Short mmCIF file of N, CA and C in Angstrom, two decimals:
data_model
loop_
_atom_site.label_atom_id
_atom_site.label_comp_id
_atom_site.label_asym_id
_atom_site.label_seq_id
_atom_site.Cartn_x
_atom_site.Cartn_y
_atom_site.Cartn_z
N UNK A 11 140.88 192.83 129.57
CA UNK A 11 140.05 194.17 129.15
C UNK A 11 139.17 193.81 128.12
N UNK A 12 137.52 194.43 128.63
CA UNK A 12 136.51 193.80 128.00
C UNK A 12 136.16 194.44 126.47
N UNK A 13 135.79 193.61 125.61
CA UNK A 13 135.19 194.36 125.08
C UNK A 13 134.76 195.97 124.50
N UNK A 14 134.04 195.93 125.53
CA UNK A 14 133.36 196.79 125.93
C UNK A 14 133.68 198.52 126.22
N UNK A 15 135.25 197.97 126.83
CA UNK A 15 136.13 198.96 127.12
C UNK A 15 136.72 199.36 125.83
N UNK A 16 136.81 198.98 125.09
CA UNK A 16 137.48 199.56 123.50
C UNK A 16 136.82 200.62 122.75
N UNK A 17 138.01 201.64 122.31
CA UNK A 17 137.53 202.77 122.35
C UNK A 17 136.97 202.42 120.47
N UNK A 18 136.05 202.91 119.67
CA UNK A 18 135.36 203.44 118.41
C UNK A 18 136.49 203.42 117.91
N UNK A 19 137.04 203.15 116.41
CA UNK A 19 138.17 203.49 115.57
C UNK A 19 137.90 204.98 115.33
N UNK A 20 136.73 205.11 115.05
CA UNK A 20 136.63 207.24 115.23
C UNK A 20 137.16 207.61 116.61
N UNK A 21 137.05 207.46 117.17
CA UNK A 21 137.46 208.00 118.85
C UNK A 21 139.44 208.10 118.84
N UNK A 22 139.90 206.74 118.28
CA UNK A 22 141.39 206.60 118.24
C UNK A 22 141.46 207.65 117.50
N UNK A 23 141.69 207.82 116.34
CA UNK A 23 141.38 208.59 115.23
C UNK A 23 141.61 209.82 115.30
N UNK A 24 140.65 210.46 116.03
CA UNK A 24 140.16 211.84 116.82
C UNK A 24 141.02 211.90 117.77
N UNK A 25 141.27 210.96 119.08
CA UNK A 25 142.47 211.25 119.43
C UNK A 25 143.87 211.53 119.19
N UNK A 26 144.18 210.84 118.55
CA UNK A 26 145.89 210.98 117.75
C UNK A 26 145.77 212.04 117.06
N UNK A 27 144.71 212.49 116.19
CA UNK A 27 144.97 213.98 115.65
C UNK A 27 144.77 215.11 116.70
N UNK A 28 144.06 214.95 117.59
CA UNK A 28 144.36 216.00 118.41
C UNK A 28 145.91 216.12 119.27
N UNK A 29 146.65 214.66 119.42
CA UNK A 29 147.98 214.78 120.35
C UNK A 29 149.43 214.62 119.34
N UNK A 30 148.60 214.61 117.84
CA UNK A 30 150.00 214.25 116.96
C UNK A 30 149.37 215.62 115.84
N UNK A 31 150.37 216.54 115.67
CA UNK A 31 150.15 217.53 114.38
C UNK A 31 150.42 216.56 113.11
N UNK A 32 151.57 215.89 113.20
CA UNK A 32 151.72 215.46 111.86
C UNK A 32 150.89 214.12 111.40
N UNK A 33 150.48 213.96 112.25
CA UNK A 33 149.52 212.38 111.75
C UNK A 33 147.75 213.28 111.62
N UNK A 34 147.66 214.63 112.14
CA UNK A 34 146.30 215.10 111.56
C UNK A 34 146.35 215.63 110.46
N UNK A 35 148.11 216.33 109.64
CA UNK A 35 147.94 216.63 108.61
C UNK A 35 147.95 215.70 107.84
N UNK A 36 148.74 214.12 107.89
CA UNK A 36 148.71 213.64 106.54
C UNK A 36 147.14 212.59 107.03
N UNK A 37 146.38 212.59 108.29
CA UNK A 37 144.99 212.10 107.97
C UNK A 37 143.99 213.01 107.43
N UNK A 38 144.40 214.47 107.40
CA UNK A 38 143.41 215.08 106.32
C UNK A 38 143.81 215.30 104.92
N UNK A 39 145.22 215.08 104.55
CA UNK A 39 145.98 215.45 103.17
C UNK A 39 145.49 213.88 102.54
N UNK A 40 144.88 212.98 103.06
CA UNK A 40 144.58 211.20 102.70
C UNK A 40 143.09 211.35 102.66
N UNK A 41 142.16 212.09 103.38
CA UNK A 41 141.23 212.09 103.19
C UNK A 41 140.58 211.66 101.89
N UNK A 42 140.38 212.88 100.89
CA UNK A 42 139.54 212.32 99.33
C UNK A 42 140.30 211.23 98.84
N UNK A 43 141.57 210.99 99.00
CA UNK A 43 141.70 209.30 98.34
C UNK A 43 140.98 208.41 99.47
N UNK A 44 141.14 208.12 101.03
CA UNK A 44 140.50 207.45 101.47
C UNK A 44 139.09 207.10 100.87
N UNK A 45 138.46 208.16 100.35
CA UNK A 45 136.97 208.46 100.31
C UNK A 45 136.87 207.69 99.01
N UNK A 46 138.01 207.30 98.31
CA UNK A 46 137.52 207.21 96.79
C UNK A 46 138.08 205.40 96.96
N UNK A 47 138.80 205.27 97.70
CA UNK A 47 139.40 203.68 98.55
C UNK A 47 138.14 203.53 98.43
N UNK A 48 137.37 203.67 99.36
CA UNK A 48 136.25 202.51 100.43
C UNK A 48 135.50 203.19 99.50
N UNK A 49 135.22 203.49 98.12
CA UNK A 49 133.96 203.53 97.32
C UNK A 49 134.33 202.23 96.56
N UNK A 50 135.38 202.61 95.66
CA UNK A 50 136.23 201.19 94.80
C UNK A 50 136.32 199.79 95.82
N UNK A 51 136.27 199.47 96.82
CA UNK A 51 136.65 198.25 97.46
C UNK A 51 134.82 198.16 97.51
N UNK A 52 133.94 199.03 98.25
CA UNK A 52 132.78 198.00 98.19
C UNK A 52 132.63 197.93 97.19
N UNK A 53 132.69 198.64 95.67
CA UNK A 53 132.21 198.47 94.65
C UNK A 53 132.26 196.39 94.16
N UNK A 54 133.79 196.77 94.23
CA UNK A 54 134.72 195.65 93.80
C UNK A 54 134.09 194.32 94.40
N UNK A 55 134.08 194.93 96.26
CA UNK A 55 133.80 193.21 97.06
C UNK A 55 132.09 193.07 96.48
N UNK A 56 130.96 194.56 96.37
CA UNK A 56 129.68 194.33 96.47
C UNK A 56 129.89 193.30 94.63
N UNK A 57 130.65 193.55 93.80
CA UNK A 57 130.30 192.47 92.54
C UNK A 57 131.14 191.43 92.44
N UNK A 58 131.91 191.13 93.82
CA UNK A 58 132.40 189.85 94.00
C UNK A 58 133.91 190.22 92.61
N UNK A 59 134.25 191.32 92.42
CA UNK A 59 135.86 191.26 91.18
C UNK A 59 136.93 191.57 91.85
N UNK A 60 137.81 190.60 91.62
CA UNK A 60 139.28 190.74 91.65
C UNK A 60 140.09 192.24 91.41
N UNK A 61 141.53 191.93 91.93
CA UNK A 61 142.06 193.79 91.75
C UNK A 61 141.68 193.73 89.95
N UNK A 62 142.40 192.53 89.75
CA UNK A 62 142.45 192.45 88.26
C UNK A 62 141.50 192.47 87.35
N UNK A 63 140.29 191.33 87.20
CA UNK A 63 138.89 192.07 86.72
C UNK A 63 138.35 193.43 86.55
N UNK A 64 138.31 193.82 87.84
CA UNK A 64 138.14 195.57 88.00
C UNK A 64 138.86 196.35 86.87
N UNK A 65 140.02 196.01 86.94
CA UNK A 65 141.26 196.66 86.21
C UNK A 65 140.20 196.77 84.35
N UNK A 66 140.12 195.27 84.48
CA UNK A 66 139.94 194.95 82.68
C UNK A 66 138.49 195.25 82.56
N UNK A 67 137.76 195.75 83.70
CA UNK A 67 136.32 196.46 83.63
C UNK A 67 136.37 197.83 82.84
N UNK A 68 137.35 198.48 83.88
CA UNK A 68 137.72 199.77 83.90
C UNK A 68 138.74 200.51 82.58
N UNK A 69 139.77 199.44 82.29
CA UNK A 69 140.48 199.75 81.42
C UNK A 69 141.79 200.49 81.51
N UNK A 70 142.12 200.36 83.26
CA UNK A 70 143.17 200.49 84.36
C UNK A 70 144.14 199.60 84.13
N UNK A 71 145.02 199.12 84.59
CA UNK A 71 145.83 198.35 84.96
C UNK A 71 146.18 197.81 86.61
N UNK A 72 145.74 196.71 86.78
CA UNK A 72 145.55 196.51 88.04
C UNK A 72 146.72 196.59 89.21
N UNK A 73 147.79 197.21 88.85
CA UNK A 73 148.33 197.97 89.96
C UNK A 73 147.93 199.53 90.33
N UNK A 74 146.97 199.87 89.29
CA UNK A 74 146.50 201.50 89.76
C UNK A 74 145.36 201.20 90.53
N UNK A 75 144.29 199.55 89.87
CA UNK A 75 143.25 199.35 91.18
C UNK A 75 144.06 199.81 92.48
N UNK A 76 144.96 198.82 92.92
CA UNK A 76 145.89 198.41 94.05
C UNK A 76 145.91 199.90 94.60
N UNK A 77 146.65 200.73 94.07
CA UNK A 77 147.19 202.22 94.48
C UNK A 77 145.92 203.10 94.92
N UNK A 78 144.92 202.96 94.14
CA UNK A 78 143.82 202.93 94.73
C UNK A 78 142.51 203.03 95.70
N UNK A 79 142.94 202.02 95.67
CA UNK A 79 142.48 201.17 97.14
C UNK A 79 143.60 201.21 98.03
N UNK A 80 144.63 201.50 97.97
CA UNK A 80 145.20 201.92 99.28
C UNK A 80 145.05 202.87 99.68
N UNK A 81 144.80 204.08 98.70
CA UNK A 81 144.27 204.77 99.88
C UNK A 81 144.83 205.83 99.92
N UNK A 82 146.60 206.40 99.48
CA UNK A 82 147.03 207.09 100.28
C UNK A 82 147.65 208.55 98.73
N UNK A 83 147.32 207.97 97.99
CA UNK A 83 147.14 209.38 97.09
C UNK A 83 145.79 209.72 96.30
N UNK A 84 145.44 211.17 95.81
CA UNK A 84 143.96 211.33 95.13
C UNK A 84 144.40 210.99 93.99
N UNK A 85 143.46 210.32 93.58
CA UNK A 85 143.54 209.84 91.99
C UNK A 85 142.82 211.23 91.42
N UNK A 86 143.69 211.20 89.63
CA UNK A 86 143.17 212.32 88.99
C UNK A 86 141.59 212.51 88.57
N UNK A 87 141.17 213.16 88.30
CA UNK A 87 139.93 213.38 87.64
C UNK A 87 139.85 212.90 86.65
N UNK A 88 140.34 212.20 85.42
CA UNK A 88 140.32 211.25 84.18
C UNK A 88 140.17 209.33 84.92
N UNK A 89 141.30 209.13 86.22
CA UNK A 89 140.70 208.04 86.63
C UNK A 89 139.51 207.89 87.41
N UNK A 90 138.94 209.14 88.35
CA UNK A 90 137.86 209.35 88.50
C UNK A 90 136.25 208.82 87.27
N UNK A 91 136.92 209.50 86.03
CA UNK A 91 135.64 209.38 84.93
C UNK A 91 135.93 208.06 84.49
N UNK A 92 136.89 207.43 84.62
CA UNK A 92 137.11 206.28 84.04
C UNK A 92 136.22 205.04 84.78
N UNK A 93 136.56 205.40 86.00
CA UNK A 93 135.98 204.68 87.21
C UNK A 93 134.04 205.05 86.65
N UNK A 94 134.04 205.93 86.93
CA UNK A 94 132.45 206.07 86.79
C UNK A 94 131.86 205.87 85.71
N UNK A 95 132.84 205.50 84.39
CA UNK A 95 132.32 205.19 82.84
C UNK A 95 131.71 203.82 83.11
N UNK A 96 132.75 203.41 83.62
CA UNK A 96 132.73 201.92 83.92
C UNK A 96 131.78 201.04 85.34
N UNK A 97 131.68 201.50 86.16
CA UNK A 97 131.24 200.78 87.04
C UNK A 97 129.50 201.64 87.36
N UNK A 98 129.71 203.33 86.73
CA UNK A 98 128.43 203.71 87.64
C UNK A 98 128.35 203.96 88.86
N UNK A 99 129.42 204.31 89.81
CA UNK A 99 129.67 205.03 90.96
C UNK A 99 129.49 206.12 90.26
N UNK A 100 129.39 207.07 90.95
CA UNK A 100 129.05 208.66 91.02
C UNK A 100 129.96 209.21 92.10
N UNK A 101 131.05 209.90 91.70
CA UNK A 101 131.82 210.85 92.81
C UNK A 101 131.26 212.88 92.54
N UNK A 102 131.24 213.45 94.30
CA UNK A 102 130.99 214.45 93.31
C UNK A 102 132.30 215.51 94.45
N UNK A 103 132.84 216.12 93.74
CA UNK A 103 134.05 216.52 93.96
C UNK A 103 133.66 218.06 94.55
N UNK A 104 133.98 218.22 95.98
CA UNK A 104 133.82 219.65 96.66
C UNK A 104 134.83 220.04 97.30
N UNK A 105 135.47 221.78 96.65
CA UNK A 105 137.16 221.83 96.69
C UNK A 105 136.11 223.33 97.54
N UNK A 106 137.04 223.87 98.54
CA UNK A 106 136.31 224.97 99.21
C UNK A 106 137.27 225.04 99.93
N UNK A 107 137.75 226.29 100.58
CA UNK A 107 138.59 226.61 101.93
C UNK A 107 140.09 225.85 101.65
N UNK A 108 140.82 225.73 101.06
CA UNK A 108 142.01 225.47 100.42
C UNK A 108 141.70 223.91 100.90
N UNK A 109 140.57 222.65 100.55
CA UNK A 109 140.86 221.53 100.46
C UNK A 109 140.28 221.02 99.63
N UNK A 110 139.90 219.70 99.15
CA UNK A 110 139.40 218.83 98.14
C UNK A 110 138.26 217.85 98.84
N UNK A 111 137.11 218.00 98.71
CA UNK A 111 136.30 216.28 99.30
C UNK A 111 135.70 215.74 98.71
N UNK A 112 135.28 214.50 98.58
CA UNK A 112 134.87 213.67 97.86
C UNK A 112 133.55 212.97 98.41
N UNK A 113 132.63 212.73 98.03
CA UNK A 113 131.33 212.10 98.38
C UNK A 113 130.65 211.49 97.71
N UNK A 114 131.10 209.95 97.40
CA UNK A 114 130.21 209.16 97.03
C UNK A 114 128.79 209.09 96.72
N UNK A 115 128.26 209.77 95.74
CA UNK A 115 126.75 209.51 95.39
C UNK A 115 126.24 208.77 94.77
#
């Protein structure tokens, strides 16, 4: 198989969402948490920080940083506030039509 024959990850996910209602529910349920995870990982990598060092900077525990980066459970507003205060990251939360979305700004 050629590299050019491979589907993009977005296509694979969309195919799976269409074919598997349980996957779609879980994917949609964790969207908010994944957005936070991406922002935290990008920040940490961009500032050459370990999880432990980011924990020190934010006042969170290292396991809490690991859970944020895993992206399976949405963090609370207090956790997001601590992240923004310590890192300068900004988030916009959009809650509408029964779902919560997050936009890093």
